[in-house]
Amino acid sequence: MDPGAQDVCAGAFRLQLYTLYLEPTNFAAVAQHLYVYPCSSNTLVRATIAHQLRSAAAEELSKHAATIDVEAMYNGAQNAFAALSTMLGEDDFFFGAGEPSLFDASVFSYTHLLLNEGMGWKEDRMIRGLKVHLNLVQHRERIFEDCYTKERVRS
């Protein structure tokens, strides 16, 4: 993968970490239901797991900056979405490929979680920023349709 493309994805990944684990309403609505509640019914165990998840996310983000600058991360994500949108252009898949590549799968792994209404996101600023780029939304829909909803014929 091109180093510039890696940087673009890394910025979006950092914001997704923040959005899922450190943004309080999303942590309560999404992360706790996915990662905390299924582990235990014990309140102390749940509190410990929640603390560990949030601490791990904060530690990962602190590797890239001394403080967590939410506005800078949102701006970086918007730049990442714009760059990805430009890279995809009018093509069905990145780099003009005829079928999804590893890069397409990487982008899909982010966009699918953000655009999946069943996730229950409460703070949706990142989602709104992604939806501005219709070709990225269509890319996510295309891969979802092709890989997860159609019966695939094996040759």
PDB file of C-alpha atoms in Angstrom:
ATOM      1  CA  MET A   1       0.000   0.000   0.000  1.00  0.00           C
ATOM      2  CA  ASP A   2       1.199   3.478  -0.885  1.00  0.00           C
ATOM      3  CA  PRO A   3       2.605   5.322   2.200  1.00  0.00           C
ATOM      4  CA  GLY A   4       0.307   8.286   1.545  1.00  0.00           C
ATOM      5  CA  ALA A   5      -2.702   5.967   1.507  1.00  0.00           C
ATOM      6  CA  GLN A   6      -1.517   4.428   4.770  1.00  0.00           C
ATOM      7  CA  ASP A   7      -1.363   7.880   6.381  1.00  0.00           C
ATOM      8  CA  VAL A   8      -4.891   8.631   5.171  1.00  0.00           C
ATOM      9  CA  CYS A   9      -6.235   5.425   6.696  1.00  0.00           C
ATOM     10  CA  ALA A  10      -4.283   5.927   9.929  1.00  0.00           C
ATOM     11  CA  GLY A  11      -5.899   9.319  10.527  1.00  0.00           C
ATOM     12  CA  ALA A  12      -9.377   7.883  10.002  1.00  0.00           C
ATOM     13  CA  PHE A  13      -8.528   4.947  12.269  1.00  0.00           C
ATOM     14  CA  ARG A  14      -7.472   7.270  15.101  1.00  0.00           C
ATOM     15  CA  LEU A  15     -10.738   9.181  14.893  1.00  0.00           C
ATOM     16  CA  GLN A  16     -12.669   5.935  14.837  1.00  0.00           C
ATOM     17  CA  LEU A  17     -10.871   4.884  18.034  1.00  0.00           C
ATOM     18  CA  TYR A  18     -11.865   8.158  19.627  1.00  0.00           C
ATOM     19  CA  THR A  19     -15.437   7.962  18.318  1.00  0.00           C
ATOM     20  CA  LEU A  20     -16.021   4.436  19.593  1.00  0.00           C
ATOM     21  CA  TYR A  21     -14.134   4.387  22.896  1.00  0.00           C
ATOM     22  CA  LEU A  22     -13.635   7.940  24.125  1.00  0.00           C
ATOM     23  CA  GLU A  23     -16.714   9.802  22.921  1.00  0.00           C
ATOM     24  CA  PRO A  24     -19.007   9.174  25.935  1.00  0.00           C
ATOM     25  CA  THR A  25     -22.376   8.766  24.200  1.00  0.00           C
ATOM     26  CA  ASN A  26     -20.970   6.352  21.616  1.00  0.00           C
ATOM     27  CA  PHE A  27     -19.098   4.366  24.238  1.00  0.00           C
ATOM     28  CA  ALA A  28     -22.333   3.915  26.185  1.00  0.00           C
ATOM     29  CA  ALA A  29     -24.472   3.170  23.131  1.00  0.00           C
ATOM     30  CA  VAL A  30     -22.083   1.061  21.068  1.00  0.00           C
ATOM     31  CA  ALA A  31     -18.875  -0.123  22.737  1.00  0.00           C
ATOM     32  CA  GLN A  32     -20.417  -1.197  26.028  1.00  0.00           C
ATOM     33  CA  HIS A  33     -23.010  -3.310  24.239  1.00  0.00           C
ATOM     34  CA  LEU A  34     -20.419  -4.906  21.969  1.00  0.00           C
ATOM     35  CA  TYR A  35     -17.455  -5.363  24.293  1.00  0.00           C
ATOM     36  CA  VAL A  36     -18.407  -4.855  27.942  1.00  0.00           C
ATOM     37  CA  TYR A  37     -21.853  -6.275  28.647  1.00  0.00           C
ATOM     38  CA  PRO A  38     -21.280  -9.659  26.975  1.00  0.00           C
ATOM     39  CA  CYS A  39     -18.225 -10.292  29.184  1.00  0.00           C
ATOM     40  CA  SER A  40     -19.925 -10.323  32.566  1.00  0.00           C
ATOM     41  CA  SER A  41     -23.015  -9.348  34.476  1.00  0.00           C
ATOM     42  CA  ASN A  42     -20.873  -8.233  37.435  1.00  0.00           C
ATOM     43  CA  THR A  43     -20.826  -4.451  37.782  1.00  0.00           C
ATOM     44  CA  LEU A  44     -17.206  -4.319  38.988  1.00  0.00           C
ATOM     45  CA  VAL A  45     -15.989  -6.524  36.137  1.00  0.00           C
ATOM     46  CA  ARG A  46     -17.881  -4.391  33.634  1.00  0.00           C
ATOM     47  CA  ALA A  47     -16.435  -1.192  35.084  1.00  0.00           C
ATOM     48  CA  THR A  48     -12.919  -2.651  34.907  1.00  0.00           C
ATOM     49  CA  ILE A  49     -13.324  -3.762  31.293  1.00  0.00           C
ATOM     50  CA  ALA A  50     -14.783  -0.391  30.320  1.00  0.00           C
ATOM     51  CA  HIS A  51     -11.854   1.386  31.975  1.00  0.00           C
ATOM     52  CA  GLN A  52      -9.332  -0.892  30.237  1.00  0.00           C
ATOM     53  CA  LEU A  53     -10.914  -0.331  26.811  1.00  0.00           C
ATOM     54  CA  ARG A  54     -10.992   3.443  27.207  1.00  0.00           C
ATOM     55  CA  SER A  55      -7.443   3.523  28.610  1.00  0.00           C
ATOM     56  CA  ALA A  56      -6.106   1.410  25.742  1.00  0.00           C
ATOM     57  CA  ALA A  57      -7.731   3.734  23.188  1.00  0.00           C
ATOM     58  CA  ALA A  58      -6.339   6.824  24.929  1.00  0.00           C
ATOM     59  CA  GLU A  59      -2.879   5.236  25.100  1.00  0.00           C
ATOM     60  CA  GLU A  60      -2.952   4.405  21.381  1.00  0.00           C
ATOM     61  CA  LEU A  61      -3.984   7.960  20.518  1.00  0.00           C
ATOM     62  CA  SER A  62      -1.277   9.409  22.790  1.00  0.00           C
ATOM     63  CA  LYS A  63       1.360   7.685  20.636  1.00  0.00           C
ATOM     64  CA  HIS A  64       0.584  10.209  17.900  1.00  0.00           C
ATOM     65  CA  ALA A  65       0.105  13.408  19.903  1.00  0.00           C
ATOM     66  CA  ALA A  66       0.731  14.645  23.438  1.00  0.00           C
ATOM     67  CA  THR A  67      -2.924  15.615  23.830  1.00  0.00           C
ATOM     68  CA  ILE A  68      -6.074  14.389  22.167  1.00  0.00           C
ATOM     69  CA  ASP A  69      -7.193  17.198  19.897  1.00  0.00           C
ATOM     70  CA  VAL A  70     -10.677  16.160  18.807  1.00  0.00           C
ATOM     71  CA  GLU A  71     -11.080  18.981  16.282  1.00  0.00           C
ATOM     72  CA  ALA A  72      -7.759  18.118  14.660  1.00  0.00           C
ATOM     73  CA  MET A  73      -8.820  14.472  14.430  1.00  0.00           C
ATOM     74  CA  TYR A  74     -12.142  15.418  12.825  1.00  0.00           C
ATOM     75  CA  ASN A  75     -10.325  17.676  10.366  1.00  0.00           C
ATOM     76  CA  GLY A  76      -7.884  14.855   9.639  1.00  0.00           C
ATOM     77  CA  ALA A  77     -10.724  12.433   9.040  1.00  0.00           C
ATOM     78  CA  GLN A  78     -12.417  14.873   6.667  1.00  0.00           C
ATOM     79  CA  ASN A  79      -9.134  15.190   4.791  1.00  0.00           C
ATOM     80  CA  ALA A  80      -8.847  11.393   4.766  1.00  0.00           C
ATOM     81  CA  PHE A  81     -12.360  10.961   3.385  1.00  0.00           C
ATOM     82  CA  ALA A  82     -11.697  13.598   0.727  1.00  0.00           C
ATOM     83  CA  ALA A  83      -8.412  11.918  -0.264  1.00  0.00           C
ATOM     84  CA  LEU A  84     -10.045   8.483  -0.387  1.00  0.00           C
ATOM     85  CA  SER A  85     -12.899   9.889  -2.441  1.00  0.00           C
ATOM     86  CA  THR A  86     -10.430  11.408  -4.893  1.00  0.00           C
ATOM     87  CA  MET A  87      -8.431   8.173  -5.049  1.00  0.00           C
ATOM     88  CA  LEU A  88     -11.584   6.167  -5.796  1.00  0.00           C
ATOM     89  CA  GLY A  89     -12.935   8.683  -8.274  1.00  0.00           C
ATOM     90  CA  GLU A  90     -15.503   7.180 -10.646  1.00  0.00           C
ATOM     91  CA  ASP A  91     -14.114   3.641 -10.316  1.00  0.00           C
ATOM     92  CA  ASP A  92     -15.925   0.793  -8.609  1.00  0.00           C
ATOM     93  CA  PHE A  93     -12.798  -0.200  -6.681  1.00  0.00           C
ATOM     94  CA  PHE A  94      -9.591   1.575  -5.701  1.00  0.00           C
ATOM     95  CA  PHE A  95      -6.753   1.884  -8.193  1.00  0.00           C
ATOM     96  CA  GLY A  96      -9.098   0.961 -11.075  1.00  0.00           C
ATOM     97  CA  ALA A  97      -9.101  -2.714 -10.146  1.00  0.00           C
ATOM     98  CA  GLY A  98     -11.821  -4.983 -11.497  1.00  0.00           C
ATOM     99  CA  GLU A  99     -12.460  -6.505  -8.099  1.00  0.00           C
ATOM    100  CA  PRO A 100     -11.934  -5.503  -4.464  1.00  0.00           C
ATOM    101  CA  SER A 101      -8.348  -5.480  -3.218  1.00  0.00           C
ATOM    102  CA  LEU A 102      -6.927  -5.501   0.285  1.00  0.00           C
ATOM    103  CA  PHE A 103      -7.100  -1.711   0.236  1.00  0.00           C
ATOM    104  CA  ASP A 104     -10.808  -1.846  -0.670  1.00  0.00           C
ATOM    105  CA  ALA A 105     -11.348  -4.258   2.215  1.00  0.00           C
ATOM    106  CA  SER A 106      -9.500  -1.927   4.594  1.00  0.00           C
ATOM    107  CA  VAL A 107     -11.601   1.069   3.585  1.00  0.00           C
ATOM    108  CA  PHE A 108     -14.773  -1.059   3.779  1.00  0.00           C
ATOM    109  CA  SER A 109     -13.904  -2.148   7.324  1.00  0.00           C
ATOM    110  CA  TYR A 110     -14.141   1.496   8.428  1.00  0.00           C
ATOM    111  CA  THR A 111     -16.974   2.723   6.255  1.00  0.00           C
ATOM    112  CA  HIS A 112     -19.209  -0.255   6.934  1.00  0.00           C
ATOM    113  CA  LEU A 113     -19.092   0.191  10.696  1.00  0.00           C
ATOM    114  CA  LEU A 114     -19.771   3.891  10.394  1.00  0.00           C
ATOM    115  CA  LEU A 115     -22.629   3.556   7.915  1.00  0.00           C
ATOM    116  CA  ASN A 116     -24.255   0.519   9.534  1.00  0.00           C
ATOM    117  CA  GLU A 117     -27.346   2.003  11.165  1.00  0.00           C
ATOM    118  CA  GLY A 118     -27.637  -1.028  13.423  1.00  0.00           C
ATOM    119  CA  MET A 119     -24.530   0.065  15.326  1.00  0.00           C
ATOM    120  CA  GLY A 120     -26.520   2.724  17.172  1.00  0.00           C
ATOM    121  CA  TRP A 121     -24.071   5.636  16.901  1.00  0.00           C
ATOM    122  CA  LYS A 122     -25.224   8.631  18.954  1.00  0.00           C
ATOM    123  CA  GLU A 123     -22.518  11.156  18.023  1.00  0.00           C
ATOM    124  CA  ASP A 124     -22.543  10.983  14.229  1.00  0.00           C
ATOM    125  CA  ARG A 125     -20.289  13.822  13.146  1.00  0.00           C
ATOM    126  CA  MET A 126     -17.824  11.397  11.552  1.00  0.00           C
ATOM    127  CA  ILE A 127     -20.657   9.611   9.750  1.00  0.00           C
ATOM    128  CA  ARG A 128     -22.024  12.873   8.382  1.00  0.00           C
ATOM    129  CA  GLY A 129     -18.533  13.712   7.146  1.00  0.00           C
ATOM    130  CA  LEU A 130     -18.290  10.384   5.356  1.00  0.00           C
ATOM    131  CA  LYS A 131     -21.727  10.668   3.748  1.00  0.00           C
ATOM    132  CA  VAL A 132     -20.608  13.836   1.942  1.00  0.00           C
ATOM    133  CA  HIS A 133     -18.521  11.551  -0.286  1.00  0.00           C
ATOM    134  CA  LEU A 134     -21.175   9.641  -2.174  1.00  0.00           C
ATOM    135  CA  ASN A 135     -18.654   7.483  -4.031  1.00  0.00           C
ATOM    136  CA  LEU A 136     -17.334   6.139  -0.696  1.00  0.00           C
ATOM    137  CA  VAL A 137     -20.879   5.359   0.444  1.00  0.00           C
ATOM    138  CA  GLN A 138     -21.524   3.573  -2.855  1.00  0.00           C
ATOM    139  CA  HIS A 139     -18.194   1.710  -2.519  1.00  0.00           C
ATOM    140  CA  ARG A 140     -19.296   0.406   0.877  1.00  0.00           C
ATOM    141  CA  GLU A 141     -22.705  -0.604  -0.521  1.00  0.00           C
ATOM    142  CA  ARG A 142     -21.104  -2.308  -3.534  1.00  0.00           C
ATOM    143  CA  ILE A 143     -18.725  -4.416  -1.445  1.00  0.00           C
ATOM    144  CA  PHE A 144     -21.458  -5.274   1.044  1.00  0.00           C
ATOM    145  CA  GLU A 145     -23.780  -6.380  -1.768  1.00  0.00           C
ATOM    146  CA  ASP A 146     -21.105  -8.303  -3.668  1.00  0.00           C
ATOM    147  CA  CYS A 147     -19.459  -9.996  -0.697  1.00  0.00           C
ATOM    148  CA  TYR A 148     -22.127 -10.349   1.974  1.00  0.00           C
ATOM    149  CA  THR A 149     -25.575 -10.514   0.414  1.00  0.00           C
ATOM    150  CA  LYS A 150     -25.164 -12.443  -2.850  1.00  0.00           C
ATOM    151  CA  GLU A 151     -24.589 -16.135  -3.036  1.00  0.00           C
ATOM    152  CA  ARG A 152     -21.127 -16.466  -4.424  1.00  0.00           C
ATOM    153  CA  VAL A 153     -20.545 -19.152  -7.027  1.00  0.00           C
ATOM    154  CA  ARG A 154     -17.287 -20.953  -6.500  1.00  0.00           C
ATOM    155  CA  SER A 155     -15.459 -22.185  -9.569  1.00  0.00           C
TER     156      SER A 155
END
